[in-house]
PDB file of C-alpha atoms and ligand atoms in Angstrom:
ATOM      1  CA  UNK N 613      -0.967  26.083  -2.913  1.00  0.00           C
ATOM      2  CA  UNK N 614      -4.324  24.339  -3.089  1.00  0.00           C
ATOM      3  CA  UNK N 615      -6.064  21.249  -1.309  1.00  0.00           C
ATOM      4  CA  UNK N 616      -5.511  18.303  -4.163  1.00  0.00           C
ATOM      5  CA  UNK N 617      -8.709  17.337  -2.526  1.00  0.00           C
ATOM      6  CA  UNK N 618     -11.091  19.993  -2.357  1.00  0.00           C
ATOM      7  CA  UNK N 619      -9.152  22.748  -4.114  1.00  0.00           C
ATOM      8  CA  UNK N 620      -9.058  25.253  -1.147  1.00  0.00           C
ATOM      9  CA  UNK N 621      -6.372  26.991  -0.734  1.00  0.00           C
ATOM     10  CA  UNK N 622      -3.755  25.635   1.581  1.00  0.00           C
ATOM     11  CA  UNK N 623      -0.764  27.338   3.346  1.00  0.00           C
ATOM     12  CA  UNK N 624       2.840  26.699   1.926  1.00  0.00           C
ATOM     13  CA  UNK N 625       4.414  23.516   3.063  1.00  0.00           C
ATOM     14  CA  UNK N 626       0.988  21.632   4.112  1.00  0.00           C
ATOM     15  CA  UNK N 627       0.010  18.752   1.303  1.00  0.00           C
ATOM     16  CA  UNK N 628      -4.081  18.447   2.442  1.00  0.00           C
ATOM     17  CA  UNK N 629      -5.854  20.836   3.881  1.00  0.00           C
ATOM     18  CA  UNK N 630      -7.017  19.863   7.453  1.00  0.00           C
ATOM     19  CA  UNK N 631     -10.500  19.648   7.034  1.00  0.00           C
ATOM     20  CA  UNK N 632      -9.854  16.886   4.262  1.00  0.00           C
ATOM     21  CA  UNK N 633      -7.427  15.432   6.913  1.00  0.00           C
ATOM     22  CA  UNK N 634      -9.805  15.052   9.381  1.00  0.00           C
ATOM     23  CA  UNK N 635     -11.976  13.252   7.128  1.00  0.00           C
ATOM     24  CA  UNK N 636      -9.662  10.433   6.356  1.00  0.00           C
ATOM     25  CA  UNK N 637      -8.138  10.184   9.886  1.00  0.00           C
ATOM     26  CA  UNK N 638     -11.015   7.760  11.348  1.00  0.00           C
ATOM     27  CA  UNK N 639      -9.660   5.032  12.848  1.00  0.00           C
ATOM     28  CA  UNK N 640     -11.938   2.597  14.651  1.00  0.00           C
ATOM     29  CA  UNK N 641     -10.749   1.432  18.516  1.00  0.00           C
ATOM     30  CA  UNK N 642     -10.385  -2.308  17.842  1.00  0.00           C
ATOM     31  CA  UNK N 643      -8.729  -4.014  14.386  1.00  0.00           C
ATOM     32  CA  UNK N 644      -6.857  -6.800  13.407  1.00  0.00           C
ATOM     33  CA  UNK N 645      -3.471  -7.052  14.793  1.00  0.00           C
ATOM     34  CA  UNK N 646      -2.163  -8.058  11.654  1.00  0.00           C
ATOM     35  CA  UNK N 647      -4.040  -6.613   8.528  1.00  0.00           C
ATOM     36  CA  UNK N 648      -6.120  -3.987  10.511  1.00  0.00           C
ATOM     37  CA  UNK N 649     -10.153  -5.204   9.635  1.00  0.00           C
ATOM     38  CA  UNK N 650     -12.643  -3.532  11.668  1.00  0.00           C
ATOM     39  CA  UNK N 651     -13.112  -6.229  14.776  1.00  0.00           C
ATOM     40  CA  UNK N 652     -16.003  -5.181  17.451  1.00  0.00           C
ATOM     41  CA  UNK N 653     -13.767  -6.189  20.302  1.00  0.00           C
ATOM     42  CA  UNK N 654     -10.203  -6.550  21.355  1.00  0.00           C
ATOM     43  CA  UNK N 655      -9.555  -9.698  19.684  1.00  0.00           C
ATOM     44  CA  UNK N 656      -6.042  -9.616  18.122  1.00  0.00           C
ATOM     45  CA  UNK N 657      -6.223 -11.408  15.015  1.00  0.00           C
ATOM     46  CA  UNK N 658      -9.194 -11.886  12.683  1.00  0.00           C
ATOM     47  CA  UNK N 659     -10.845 -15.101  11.728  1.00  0.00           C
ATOM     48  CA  UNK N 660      -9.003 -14.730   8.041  1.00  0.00           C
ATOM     49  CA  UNK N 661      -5.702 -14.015   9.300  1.00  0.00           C
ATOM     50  CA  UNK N 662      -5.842 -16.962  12.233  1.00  0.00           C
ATOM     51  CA  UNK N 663      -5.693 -19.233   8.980  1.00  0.00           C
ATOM     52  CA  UNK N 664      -3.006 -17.088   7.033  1.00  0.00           C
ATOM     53  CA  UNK N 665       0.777 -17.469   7.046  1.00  0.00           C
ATOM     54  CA  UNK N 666       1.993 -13.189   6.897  1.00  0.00           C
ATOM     55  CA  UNK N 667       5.285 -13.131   5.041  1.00  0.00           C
ATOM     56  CA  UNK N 668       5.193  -9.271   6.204  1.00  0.00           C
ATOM     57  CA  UNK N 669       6.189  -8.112   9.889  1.00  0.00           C
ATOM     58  CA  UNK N 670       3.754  -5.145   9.769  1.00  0.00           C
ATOM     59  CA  UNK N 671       0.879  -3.381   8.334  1.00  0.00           C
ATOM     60  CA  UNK N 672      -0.267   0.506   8.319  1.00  0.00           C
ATOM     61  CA  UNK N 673      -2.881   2.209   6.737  1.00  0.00           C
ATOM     62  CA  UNK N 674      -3.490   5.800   6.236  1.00  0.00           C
ATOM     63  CA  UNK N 675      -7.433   5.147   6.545  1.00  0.00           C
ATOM     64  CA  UNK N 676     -10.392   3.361   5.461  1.00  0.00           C
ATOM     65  CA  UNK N 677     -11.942   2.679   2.191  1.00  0.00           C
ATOM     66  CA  UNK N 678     -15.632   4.087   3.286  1.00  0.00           C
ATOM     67  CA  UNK N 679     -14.172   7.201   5.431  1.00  0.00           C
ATOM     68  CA  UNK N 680     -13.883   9.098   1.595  1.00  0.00           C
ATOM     69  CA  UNK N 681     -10.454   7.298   1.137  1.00  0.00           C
ATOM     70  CA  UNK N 682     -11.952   5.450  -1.288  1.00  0.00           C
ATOM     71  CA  UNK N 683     -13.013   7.889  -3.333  1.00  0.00           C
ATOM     72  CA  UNK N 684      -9.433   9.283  -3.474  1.00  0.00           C
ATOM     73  CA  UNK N 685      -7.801   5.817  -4.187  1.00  0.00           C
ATOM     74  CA  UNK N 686     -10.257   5.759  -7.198  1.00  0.00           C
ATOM     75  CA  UNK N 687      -9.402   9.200  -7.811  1.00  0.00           C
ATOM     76  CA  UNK N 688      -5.475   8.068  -8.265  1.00  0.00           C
ATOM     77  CA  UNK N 689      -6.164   4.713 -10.346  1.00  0.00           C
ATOM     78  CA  UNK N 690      -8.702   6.277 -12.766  1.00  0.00           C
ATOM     79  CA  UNK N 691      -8.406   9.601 -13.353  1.00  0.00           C
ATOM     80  CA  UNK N 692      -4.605   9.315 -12.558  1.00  0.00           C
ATOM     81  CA  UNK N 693      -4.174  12.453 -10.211  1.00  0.00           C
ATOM     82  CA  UNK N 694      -0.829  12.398  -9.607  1.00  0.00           C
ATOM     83  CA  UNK N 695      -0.791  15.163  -7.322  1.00  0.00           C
ATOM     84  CA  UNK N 696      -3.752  13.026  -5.340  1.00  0.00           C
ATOM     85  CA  UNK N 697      -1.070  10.569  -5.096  1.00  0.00           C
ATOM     86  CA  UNK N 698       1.726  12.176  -3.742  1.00  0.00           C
ATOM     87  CA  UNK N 699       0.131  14.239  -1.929  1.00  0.00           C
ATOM     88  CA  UNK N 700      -1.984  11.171   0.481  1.00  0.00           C
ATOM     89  CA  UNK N 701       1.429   9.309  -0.253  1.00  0.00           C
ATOM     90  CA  UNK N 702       3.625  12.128   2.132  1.00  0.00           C
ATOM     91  CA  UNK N 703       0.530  11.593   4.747  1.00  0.00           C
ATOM     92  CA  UNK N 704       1.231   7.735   4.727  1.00  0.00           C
ATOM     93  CA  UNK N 705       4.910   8.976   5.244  1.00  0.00           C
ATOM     94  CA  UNK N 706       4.254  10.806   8.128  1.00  0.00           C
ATOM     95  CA  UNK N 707       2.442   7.936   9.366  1.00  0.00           C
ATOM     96  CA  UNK N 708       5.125   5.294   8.968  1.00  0.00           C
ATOM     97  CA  UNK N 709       7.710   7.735   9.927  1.00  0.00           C
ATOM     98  CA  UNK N 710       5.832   7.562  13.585  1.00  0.00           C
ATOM     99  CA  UNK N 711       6.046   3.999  13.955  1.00  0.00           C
ATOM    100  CA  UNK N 712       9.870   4.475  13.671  1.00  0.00           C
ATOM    101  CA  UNK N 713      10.088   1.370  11.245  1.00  0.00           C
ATOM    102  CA  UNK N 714      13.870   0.721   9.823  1.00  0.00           C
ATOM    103  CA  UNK N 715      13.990  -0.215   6.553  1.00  0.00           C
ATOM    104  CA  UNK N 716      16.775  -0.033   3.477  1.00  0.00           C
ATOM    105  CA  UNK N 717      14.619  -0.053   0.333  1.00  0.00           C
ATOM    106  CA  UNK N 718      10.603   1.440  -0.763  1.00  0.00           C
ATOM    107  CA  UNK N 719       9.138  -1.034  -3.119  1.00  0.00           C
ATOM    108  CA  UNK N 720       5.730  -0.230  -4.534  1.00  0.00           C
ATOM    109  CA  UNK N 721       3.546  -3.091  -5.671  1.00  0.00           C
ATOM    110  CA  UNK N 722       4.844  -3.427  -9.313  1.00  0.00           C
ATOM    111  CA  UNK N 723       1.988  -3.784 -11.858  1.00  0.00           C
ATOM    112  CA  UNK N 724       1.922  -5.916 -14.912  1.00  0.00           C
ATOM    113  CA  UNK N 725       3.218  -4.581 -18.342  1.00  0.00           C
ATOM    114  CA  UNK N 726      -0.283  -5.180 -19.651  1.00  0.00           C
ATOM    115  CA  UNK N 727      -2.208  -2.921 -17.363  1.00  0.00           C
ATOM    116  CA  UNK N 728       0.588  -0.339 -17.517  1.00  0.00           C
ATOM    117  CA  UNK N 729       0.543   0.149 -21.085  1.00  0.00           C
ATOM    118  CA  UNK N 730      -3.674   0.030 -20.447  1.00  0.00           C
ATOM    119  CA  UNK N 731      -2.778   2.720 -17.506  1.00  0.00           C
ATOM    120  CA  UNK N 732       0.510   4.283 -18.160  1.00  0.00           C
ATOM    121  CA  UNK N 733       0.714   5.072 -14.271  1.00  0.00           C
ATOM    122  CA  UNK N 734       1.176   2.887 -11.662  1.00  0.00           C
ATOM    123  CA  UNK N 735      -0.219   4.185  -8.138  1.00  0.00           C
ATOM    124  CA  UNK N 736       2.056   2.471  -6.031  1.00  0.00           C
ATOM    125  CA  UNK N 737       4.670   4.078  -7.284  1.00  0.00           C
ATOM    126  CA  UNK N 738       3.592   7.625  -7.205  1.00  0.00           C
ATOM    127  CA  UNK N 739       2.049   6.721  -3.919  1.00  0.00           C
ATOM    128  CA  UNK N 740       5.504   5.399  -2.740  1.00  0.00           C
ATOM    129  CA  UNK N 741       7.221   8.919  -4.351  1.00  0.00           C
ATOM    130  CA  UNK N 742       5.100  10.795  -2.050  1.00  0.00           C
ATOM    131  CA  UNK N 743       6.126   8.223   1.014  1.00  0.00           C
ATOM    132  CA  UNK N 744       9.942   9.107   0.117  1.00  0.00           C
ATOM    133  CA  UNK N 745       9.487  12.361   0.255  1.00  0.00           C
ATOM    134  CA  UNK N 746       9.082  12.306   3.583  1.00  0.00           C
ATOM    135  CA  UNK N 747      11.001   9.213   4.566  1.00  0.00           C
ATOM    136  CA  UNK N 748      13.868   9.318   2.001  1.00  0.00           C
ATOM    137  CA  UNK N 749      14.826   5.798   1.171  1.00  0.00           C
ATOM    138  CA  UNK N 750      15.460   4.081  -2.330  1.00  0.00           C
ATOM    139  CA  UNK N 751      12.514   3.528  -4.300  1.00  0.00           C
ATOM    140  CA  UNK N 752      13.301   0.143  -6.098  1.00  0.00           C
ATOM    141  CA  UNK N 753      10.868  -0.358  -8.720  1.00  0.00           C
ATOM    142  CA  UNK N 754      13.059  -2.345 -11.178  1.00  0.00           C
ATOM    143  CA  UNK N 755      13.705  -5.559  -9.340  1.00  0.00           C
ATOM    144  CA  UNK N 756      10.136  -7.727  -9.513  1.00  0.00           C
ATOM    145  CA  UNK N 757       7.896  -7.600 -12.458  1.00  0.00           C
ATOM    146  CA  UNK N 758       4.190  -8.641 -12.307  1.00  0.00           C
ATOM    147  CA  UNK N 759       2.914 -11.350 -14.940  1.00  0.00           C
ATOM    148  CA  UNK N 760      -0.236 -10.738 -17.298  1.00  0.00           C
ATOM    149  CA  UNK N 761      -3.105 -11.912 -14.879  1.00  0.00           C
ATOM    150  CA  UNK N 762      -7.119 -11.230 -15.625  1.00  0.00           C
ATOM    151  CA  UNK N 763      -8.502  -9.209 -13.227  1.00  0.00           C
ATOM    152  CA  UNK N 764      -9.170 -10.429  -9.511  1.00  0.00           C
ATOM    153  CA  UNK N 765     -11.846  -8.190  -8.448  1.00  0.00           C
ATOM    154  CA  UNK N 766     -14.915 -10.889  -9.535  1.00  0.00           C
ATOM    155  CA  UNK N 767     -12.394 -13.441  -7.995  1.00  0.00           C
ATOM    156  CA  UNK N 768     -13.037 -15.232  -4.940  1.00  0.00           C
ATOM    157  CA  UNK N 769     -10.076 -15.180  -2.176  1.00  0.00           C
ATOM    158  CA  UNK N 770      -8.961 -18.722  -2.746  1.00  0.00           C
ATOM    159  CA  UNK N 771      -9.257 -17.805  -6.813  1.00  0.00           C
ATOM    160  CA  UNK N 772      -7.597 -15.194  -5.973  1.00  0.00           C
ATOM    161  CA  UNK N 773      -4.714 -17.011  -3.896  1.00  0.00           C
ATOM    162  CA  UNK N 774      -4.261 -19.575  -6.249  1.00  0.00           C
ATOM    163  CA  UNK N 775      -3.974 -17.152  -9.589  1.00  0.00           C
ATOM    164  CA  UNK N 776      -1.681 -14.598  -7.386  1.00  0.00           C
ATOM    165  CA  UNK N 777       0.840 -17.248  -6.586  1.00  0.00           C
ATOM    166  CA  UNK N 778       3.644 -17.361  -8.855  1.00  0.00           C
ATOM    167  CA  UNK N 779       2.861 -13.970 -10.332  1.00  0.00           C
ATOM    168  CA  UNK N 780       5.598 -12.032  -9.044  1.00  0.00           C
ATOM    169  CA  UNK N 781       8.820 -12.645 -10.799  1.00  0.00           C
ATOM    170  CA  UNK N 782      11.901 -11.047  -9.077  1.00  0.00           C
ATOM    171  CA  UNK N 783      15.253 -10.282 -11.536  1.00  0.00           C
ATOM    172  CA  UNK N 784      18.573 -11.135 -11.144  1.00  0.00           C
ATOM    173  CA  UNK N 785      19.559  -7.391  -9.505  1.00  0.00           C
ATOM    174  CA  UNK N 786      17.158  -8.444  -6.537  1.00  0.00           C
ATOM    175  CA  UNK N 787      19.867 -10.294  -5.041  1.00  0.00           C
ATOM    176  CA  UNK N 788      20.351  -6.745  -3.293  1.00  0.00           C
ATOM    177  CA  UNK N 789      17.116  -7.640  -1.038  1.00  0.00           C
ATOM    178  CA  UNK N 790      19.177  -9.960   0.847  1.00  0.00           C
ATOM    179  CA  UNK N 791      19.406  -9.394   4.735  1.00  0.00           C
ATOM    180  CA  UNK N 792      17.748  -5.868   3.880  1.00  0.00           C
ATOM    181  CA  UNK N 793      14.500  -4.387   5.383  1.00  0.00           C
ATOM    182  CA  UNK N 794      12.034  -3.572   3.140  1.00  0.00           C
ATOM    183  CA  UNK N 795       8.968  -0.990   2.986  1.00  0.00           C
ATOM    184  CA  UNK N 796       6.148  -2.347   0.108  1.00  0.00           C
ATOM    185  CA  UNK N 797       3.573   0.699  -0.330  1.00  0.00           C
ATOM    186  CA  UNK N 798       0.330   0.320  -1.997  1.00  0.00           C
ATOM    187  CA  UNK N 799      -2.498   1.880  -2.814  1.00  0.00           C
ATOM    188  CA  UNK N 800      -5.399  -0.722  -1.257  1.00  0.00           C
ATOM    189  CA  UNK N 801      -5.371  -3.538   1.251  1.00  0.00           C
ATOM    190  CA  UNK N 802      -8.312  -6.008   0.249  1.00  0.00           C
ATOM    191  CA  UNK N 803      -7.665  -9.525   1.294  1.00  0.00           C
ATOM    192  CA  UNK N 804      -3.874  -9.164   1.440  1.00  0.00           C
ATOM    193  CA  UNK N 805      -2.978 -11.829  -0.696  1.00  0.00           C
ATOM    194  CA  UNK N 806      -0.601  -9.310  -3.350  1.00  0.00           C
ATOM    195  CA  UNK N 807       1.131  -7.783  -0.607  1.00  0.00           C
ATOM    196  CA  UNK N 808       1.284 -10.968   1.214  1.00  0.00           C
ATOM    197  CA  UNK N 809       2.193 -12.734  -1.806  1.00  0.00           C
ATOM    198  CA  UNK N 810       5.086  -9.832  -2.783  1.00  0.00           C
ATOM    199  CA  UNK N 811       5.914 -10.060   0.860  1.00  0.00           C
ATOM    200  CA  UNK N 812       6.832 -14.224   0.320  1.00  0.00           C
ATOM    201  CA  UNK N 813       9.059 -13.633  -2.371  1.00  0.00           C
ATOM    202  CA  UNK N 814      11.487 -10.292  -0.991  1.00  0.00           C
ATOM    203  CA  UNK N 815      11.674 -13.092   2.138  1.00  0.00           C
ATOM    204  CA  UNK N 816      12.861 -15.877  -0.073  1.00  0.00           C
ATOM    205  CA  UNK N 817      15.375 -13.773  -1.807  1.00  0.00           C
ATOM    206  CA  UNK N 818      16.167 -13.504   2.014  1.00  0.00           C
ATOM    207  CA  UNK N 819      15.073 -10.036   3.509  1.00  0.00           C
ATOM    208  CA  UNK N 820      14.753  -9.580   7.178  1.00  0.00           C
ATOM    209  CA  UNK N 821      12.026  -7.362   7.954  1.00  0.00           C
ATOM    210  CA  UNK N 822       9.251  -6.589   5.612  1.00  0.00           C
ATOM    211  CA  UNK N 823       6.831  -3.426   6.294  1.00  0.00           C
ATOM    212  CA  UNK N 824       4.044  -2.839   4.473  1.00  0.00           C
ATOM    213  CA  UNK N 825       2.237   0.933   4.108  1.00  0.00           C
ATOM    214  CA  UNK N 826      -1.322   0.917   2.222  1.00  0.00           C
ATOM    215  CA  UNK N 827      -3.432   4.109   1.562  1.00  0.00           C
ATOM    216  CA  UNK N 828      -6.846   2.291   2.324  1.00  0.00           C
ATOM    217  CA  UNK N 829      -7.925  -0.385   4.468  1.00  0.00           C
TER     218      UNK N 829
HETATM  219 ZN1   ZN U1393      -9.194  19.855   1.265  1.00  0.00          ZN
HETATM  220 ZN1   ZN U1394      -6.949  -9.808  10.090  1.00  0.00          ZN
END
């Protein structure tokens, strides 16, 4: 068994070696109650989320973007390690498994058709695998389908708000969502707005609680 990290060797039954582990564990003393932004004192909520309606209950992350998490989210979206992905994704298990969260169905952020067929792997998803390996749920990833949308990361977040509405579009075997709890996984947490967004929908279809476990803050 090897680190899918730094390639040492690992013993049987451990996903990341613990020096890599250590690396990714920072976790600053004060953050946002609600999407977990740095804050430099016990505030609660951020200035962005004081103005935001949250369709989701709660928000974990394994770590943050600058602590080398980054590196391995990029890792998983570009260069497609799989392992990578399962491997942080059974971490961010452990994680939510701690927090005790009950919850019926996994859904990973879906991704549009476009960008799969650009991609051919969706992160999320293996993310999520590596999340039910620990937690063993249902993975639903046939239920909501992403529209065609150009690229938000030169976007601004009320671009960003305004093209993301509408662009989840749940299918008529959704219906199952209703009165369920549900766990969305992704890979990063920027502004919010697609797990927020994802979040609005699985509430209109009429879920109860909605959970939400990202790999980087
Ligand atoms: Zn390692
Ligand atoms: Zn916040």
């Amino acid at each position: 068994m090897k680190c899918p990290i730094c390639h040492q060797k690992i013993k049987k039954g451990e996903f990341i070696c613990t020096e890599c582990l250590e690396r990714i564990k920072y976790h600053p003393i004060f953050t946002c109650k609600k999407c977990k932004k740095k804050l430099n004192g016990d505030y609660g909520k951020c200035t962005d989320c004081k103005n935001t309606v949250f369709y989701y209950d709660e928000l974990t992350i394994l770590g943050y973007y600058e602590h080398l998490m980054g590196e391995f989210v990029k890792r998983i979206k570009f260069k497609q390690e799989r392992k990578l992905a399962i491997a942080l994704g059974k971490k961010l298990g452990e994680k939510i498994k701690e927090k005790k969260w009950e919850y019926d169905y996994i859904i990973p952020i879906p991704m549009s058709a476009d960008r799969f067929h650009e991609r051919g792997f969706n992160q999320a998803y293996e993310i999520a695998k590596g999340v039910n390996k620990i937690l063993g749920s249902t993975v639903k990833n046939n239920l909501i389908k992403k529209k065609n949308l150009p690229p938000l990361e030169q976007k601004n977040r009320k671009e960003r708000i305004k093209l993301m509405k509408n662009s989840f579009i749940a299918n008529k075997k959704s219906v199952i969502l209703k009165n369920k709890n549900i766990l969305i996984i992704d890979d990063v947490y920027t502004t919010g707005t697609t797990v927020n967004t994802l979040a609005g929908l699985i509430k209109k279809i009429g879920a109860n609680k909605i959970y939400v476990g990202v790999l980087a803050r």
